[in-house]
Short mmCIF file of C-alpha atoms in Angstrom, two decimals:
data_model
loop_
_atom_site.label_atom_id
_atom_site.label_comp_id
_atom_site.label_asym_id
_atom_site.label_seq_id
_atom_site.Cartn_x
_atom_site.Cartn_y
_atom_site.Cartn_z
CA MET G 1 -72.59 95.30 -23.48
CA THR G 2 -75.67 95.60 -23.95
CA SER G 3 -77.02 96.34 -27.56
CA PRO G 4 -79.66 100.01 -27.49
CA LEU G 5 -81.89 97.37 -29.27
CA ASP G 6 -82.01 95.00 -26.55
CA ALA G 7 -82.58 97.49 -23.30
CA LEU G 8 -82.91 100.63 -22.35
CA THR G 9 -80.35 103.02 -21.58
CA ARG G 10 -82.30 105.98 -20.40
CA LYS G 11 -84.44 105.51 -17.31
CA PRO G 12 -84.38 101.64 -17.25
CA ALA G 13 -86.30 101.97 -14.65
CA ARG G 14 -89.18 102.25 -16.83
CA ALA G 15 -89.23 98.83 -18.21
CA THR G 16 -91.92 96.73 -17.77
CA ASP G 17 -92.54 92.74 -18.31
CA ARG G 18 -94.08 90.61 -20.87
CA ALA G 19 -97.35 90.62 -19.04
CA ALA G 20 -97.62 94.64 -19.13
CA LEU G 21 -96.55 93.93 -23.03
CA ASP G 22 -99.31 91.81 -23.46
CA GLU G 23 -101.60 93.64 -22.00
CA LEU G 24 -100.95 97.05 -24.45
CA LEU G 25 -100.74 95.03 -27.21
CA ASP G 26 -104.76 93.55 -26.30
CA GLU G 27 -105.37 96.90 -25.35
CA ALA G 28 -104.04 99.44 -28.32
CA LYS G 29 -105.47 98.96 -31.61
CA VAL G 30 -103.05 100.26 -34.09
CA GLY G 31 -99.20 100.23 -34.10
CA THR G 32 -96.35 100.99 -36.20
CA LEU G 33 -95.12 98.91 -39.11
CA SER G 34 -91.24 100.40 -40.27
CA THR G 35 -88.74 98.36 -41.96
CA VAL G 36 -86.20 99.77 -44.71
CA VAL G 37 -86.84 99.04 -48.89
CA ASP G 38 -84.64 99.81 -50.97
CA GLY G 39 -81.78 101.82 -49.02
CA LEU G 40 -85.15 104.02 -47.37
CA PRO G 41 -86.09 104.11 -44.50
CA TRP G 42 -90.65 102.64 -44.82
CA SER G 43 -92.76 102.96 -41.58
CA VAL G 44 -97.19 102.56 -42.08
CA PRO G 45 -99.61 102.54 -38.91
CA MET G 46 -101.50 99.30 -39.31
CA LEU G 47 -104.39 98.15 -36.77
CA PHE G 48 -102.97 94.60 -35.28
CA ALA G 49 -104.02 92.44 -32.89
CA ARG G 50 -102.35 89.88 -30.60
CA ASP G 51 -102.65 86.10 -30.60
CA GLY G 52 -100.82 84.71 -27.80
CA ASP G 53 -96.62 84.98 -29.04
CA ALA G 54 -97.53 86.60 -32.15
CA ILE G 55 -98.71 90.39 -33.58
CA LEU G 56 -101.23 90.03 -36.23
CA LEU G 57 -101.30 91.91 -39.42
CA HIS G 58 -103.16 92.18 -42.56
CA GLY G 59 -103.48 93.93 -45.79
CA SER G 60 -103.54 94.08 -49.47
CA THR G 61 -101.23 91.96 -52.00
CA GLY G 62 -101.30 94.07 -53.86
CA ALA G 63 -99.04 96.18 -51.70
CA GLY G 64 -95.26 96.05 -52.57
CA ALA G 65 -93.47 97.09 -48.97
CA LEU G 66 -96.03 94.09 -47.19
CA ARG G 67 -94.19 92.17 -50.09
CA HIS G 68 -91.00 92.94 -49.25
CA VAL G 69 -91.39 92.32 -45.11
CA ALA G 70 -93.50 89.10 -46.06
CA ALA G 71 -90.65 87.45 -47.73
CA GLY G 72 -88.53 88.00 -44.56
CA ALA G 73 -87.21 91.57 -43.95
CA PRO G 74 -86.15 92.42 -40.31
CA VAL G 75 -89.30 94.94 -39.32
CA THR G 76 -90.27 96.56 -36.16
CA PHE G 77 -93.89 97.05 -34.83
CA THR G 78 -94.17 100.16 -32.29
CA VAL G 79 -97.01 100.70 -30.12
CA PHE G 80 -97.47 103.70 -28.15
CA VAL G 81 -100.51 104.91 -25.49
CA MET G 82 -100.97 108.38 -23.80
CA ASP G 83 -102.55 107.76 -20.61
CA GLY G 84 -102.36 111.28 -19.25
CA LEU G 85 -100.61 114.45 -18.87
CA VAL G 86 -98.59 115.60 -16.46
CA ILE G 87 -98.48 119.46 -15.69
CA ALA G 88 -95.56 120.98 -13.55
CA ASP G 89 -94.81 123.99 -13.00
CA THR G 90 -92.18 124.43 -15.63
CA LEU G 91 -92.18 123.89 -19.08
CA PHE G 92 -89.07 121.79 -18.83
CA ASP G 93 -90.61 119.46 -16.61
CA HIS G 94 -93.63 119.20 -18.34
CA SER G 95 -94.35 115.09 -19.00
CA ALA G 96 -96.55 112.35 -20.16
CA ASN G 97 -97.72 108.99 -18.53
CA TYR G 98 -97.57 106.54 -21.09
CA ARG G 99 -96.45 102.87 -21.97
CA SER G 100 -95.11 102.22 -25.06
CA ALA G 101 -93.62 98.92 -26.82
CA VAL G 102 -91.44 97.83 -29.70
CA VAL G 103 -91.02 94.49 -31.35
CA ARG G 104 -88.30 93.75 -33.44
CA GLY G 105 -88.14 90.70 -35.71
CA ALA G 106 -89.38 89.05 -39.22
CA LEU G 107 -92.75 88.72 -40.43
CA GLU G 108 -93.92 85.19 -41.70
CA PRO G 109 -97.02 84.58 -43.79
CA VAL G 110 -100.38 83.26 -42.09
CA ASP G 111 -101.60 80.04 -43.97
CA ASP G 112 -105.17 80.81 -42.52
CA ALA G 113 -106.03 84.33 -43.39
CA LYS G 114 -109.70 83.70 -42.95
CA SER G 115 -109.07 83.06 -39.26
CA ALA G 116 -106.58 85.94 -38.63
CA LEU G 117 -109.27 88.16 -40.17
CA GLU G 118 -111.51 87.20 -37.70
CA VAL G 119 -109.24 87.18 -35.06
CA LEU G 120 -107.90 90.82 -36.08
CA SER G 121 -111.89 91.37 -36.14
CA ASP G 122 -112.71 90.59 -32.52
CA LYS G 123 -110.33 92.67 -31.14
CA LEU G 124 -112.08 96.02 -32.80
CA ILE G 125 -115.67 95.10 -32.71
CA PRO G 126 -116.10 92.16 -30.24
CA GLY G 127 -118.70 89.49 -31.47
CA ARG G 128 -118.69 91.09 -35.10
CA VAL G 129 -117.72 88.05 -36.99
CA THR G 130 -120.61 86.48 -36.36
CA GLU G 131 -122.63 88.85 -37.43
CA VAL G 132 -121.67 89.13 -41.15
CA ARG G 133 -121.80 86.78 -44.06
CA GLU G 134 -118.30 84.81 -44.92
CA THR G 135 -115.70 86.53 -46.61
CA THR G 136 -115.78 84.92 -49.68
CA HIS G 137 -112.47 82.90 -51.42
CA ARG G 138 -111.63 86.80 -53.76
CA GLU G 139 -111.67 89.02 -50.67
CA LEU G 140 -109.03 86.09 -49.49
CA ALA G 141 -107.66 85.87 -51.96
CA ALA G 142 -106.15 90.13 -52.08
CA THR G 143 -105.88 90.04 -48.32
CA VAL G 144 -102.23 88.58 -46.71
CA ALA G 145 -101.71 87.81 -43.26
CA LEU G 146 -98.77 88.13 -41.59
CA ARG G 147 -97.51 87.41 -37.93
CA LEU G 148 -94.74 88.81 -35.93
CA PRO G 149 -93.47 86.29 -33.22
CA ILE G 150 -93.14 87.97 -29.69
CA VAL G 151 -89.54 86.68 -28.84
CA ASP G 152 -87.69 87.10 -25.65
CA GLY G 153 -85.11 89.11 -26.46
CA GLN G 154 -86.60 91.16 -29.23
CA TRP G 155 -88.87 93.53 -27.79
CA ILE G 156 -88.68 96.44 -25.14
CA ALA G 157 -92.06 97.64 -23.03
CA LYS G 158 -91.69 101.20 -21.08
CA ALA G 159 -94.59 103.31 -18.96
CA ARG G 160 -94.35 106.42 -16.81
CA THR G 161 -96.82 106.84 -14.24
CA GLY G 162 -97.48 109.22 -11.09
CA GLY G 163 -96.90 113.38 -11.11
CA PRO G 164 -94.18 115.54 -11.95
CA GLY G 165 -91.55 114.55 -10.83
CA SER G 166 -90.13 117.95 -8.98
CA GLU G 167 -91.89 119.21 -5.75
CA SER G 168 -93.34 123.33 -6.32
CA ALA G 169 -96.07 125.30 -3.99
CA ASP G 170 -97.78 125.87 -7.45
CA TRP G 171 -100.31 124.03 -9.03
CA THR G 172 -98.97 120.53 -10.72
CA GLY G 173 -100.81 117.51 -11.41
CA VAL G 174 -102.15 114.25 -14.46
CA VAL G 175 -104.34 115.00 -16.36
CA PRO G 176 -105.93 111.47 -17.00
CA MET G 177 -107.13 110.31 -20.77
CA ARG G 178 -108.55 107.89 -22.19
CA THR G 179 -110.24 106.12 -25.42
CA VAL G 180 -114.35 106.50 -25.36
CA TYR G 181 -116.37 105.40 -27.98
CA ASP G 182 -119.18 108.48 -29.52
CA GLU G 183 -122.57 106.77 -30.30
CA PRO G 184 -122.76 105.41 -33.82
CA ILE G 185 -123.52 107.36 -37.16
CA THR G 186 -125.97 105.46 -39.71
CA TYR G 187 -125.47 105.20 -43.02
CA SER G 188 -127.74 102.96 -43.38
CA GLY G 189 -130.16 99.83 -42.42
CA GLU G 190 -132.01 100.70 -38.81
CA THR G 191 -130.94 98.96 -36.55
CA VAL G 192 -127.46 98.99 -34.55
CA PRO G 193 -125.87 95.46 -33.94
CA ASP G 194 -125.21 94.18 -31.38
CA SER G 195 -121.29 94.20 -31.25
CA VAL G 196 -121.02 97.52 -32.05
CA GLN G 197 -123.94 99.33 -29.35
CA ALA G 198 -122.28 96.90 -27.17
CA MET G 199 -118.68 98.65 -27.68
CA VAL G 200 -120.11 101.39 -27.48
CA ASN G 201 -122.16 100.55 -24.14
CA GLY G 202 -118.58 99.55 -22.97
CA THR G 203 -120.37 95.73 -22.34
#
C-alpha cells in the first residue's frame, strides 16, 4: 500500500522526476523547514542551496529549534515556485501553474561550515564570495551549517502547466509570473560590486 508520504495520491500525473526536482531547488531561494518540537509543529522559512545530492541550510548556533533538528529529528523541507495565474471563466476553475517539492529526512551537521556558507552565497549572488573578506573564526563558531540528503523515496515533486481545464467561449488564459531584480539601493560606498550588478543585469 502506497503511503501518502511516498507518492502523490491526488493528480499523480503532476509528479515530476529528479531532474525537475534539481532544477526547482537550483532556482528557488527560500524553502520552509518543518518539524515537531515538544509535541507542537514548527516551521521556519530559510535560505538554502542544493549541493549535489543534499540541501544546505545554515543558521545561528543560538537557535534552539535548529539544535533540535541538528540532533536528528525528522524534518520536511518544502519549496514552491509560482509560474503563472491561470484565469478561467469561473472562480471554481481558476488555478495556478507552479512547481513544488517536499524533501523528507534528517539533517546532518556539516563539518566545513565555511564551505557550506560559500556554496549558499554563490547560489544567492554568484561571484560574491571572491569580493568579500574571509569569514572569521568567531563568525563560523556562531553558525550552524546543516545538510539534508536527497534520498530516493524521500521526496515528492509536482508541477502544473498549461491553461484552464475546461473550454470556454469567454476569455481565459494564463498570466506568467517571474522573479526580477530592480536596481540596487546603495547604503554605503560608491561602486556597486560586479557580482551584484551582474545579478541585476541577468548576466
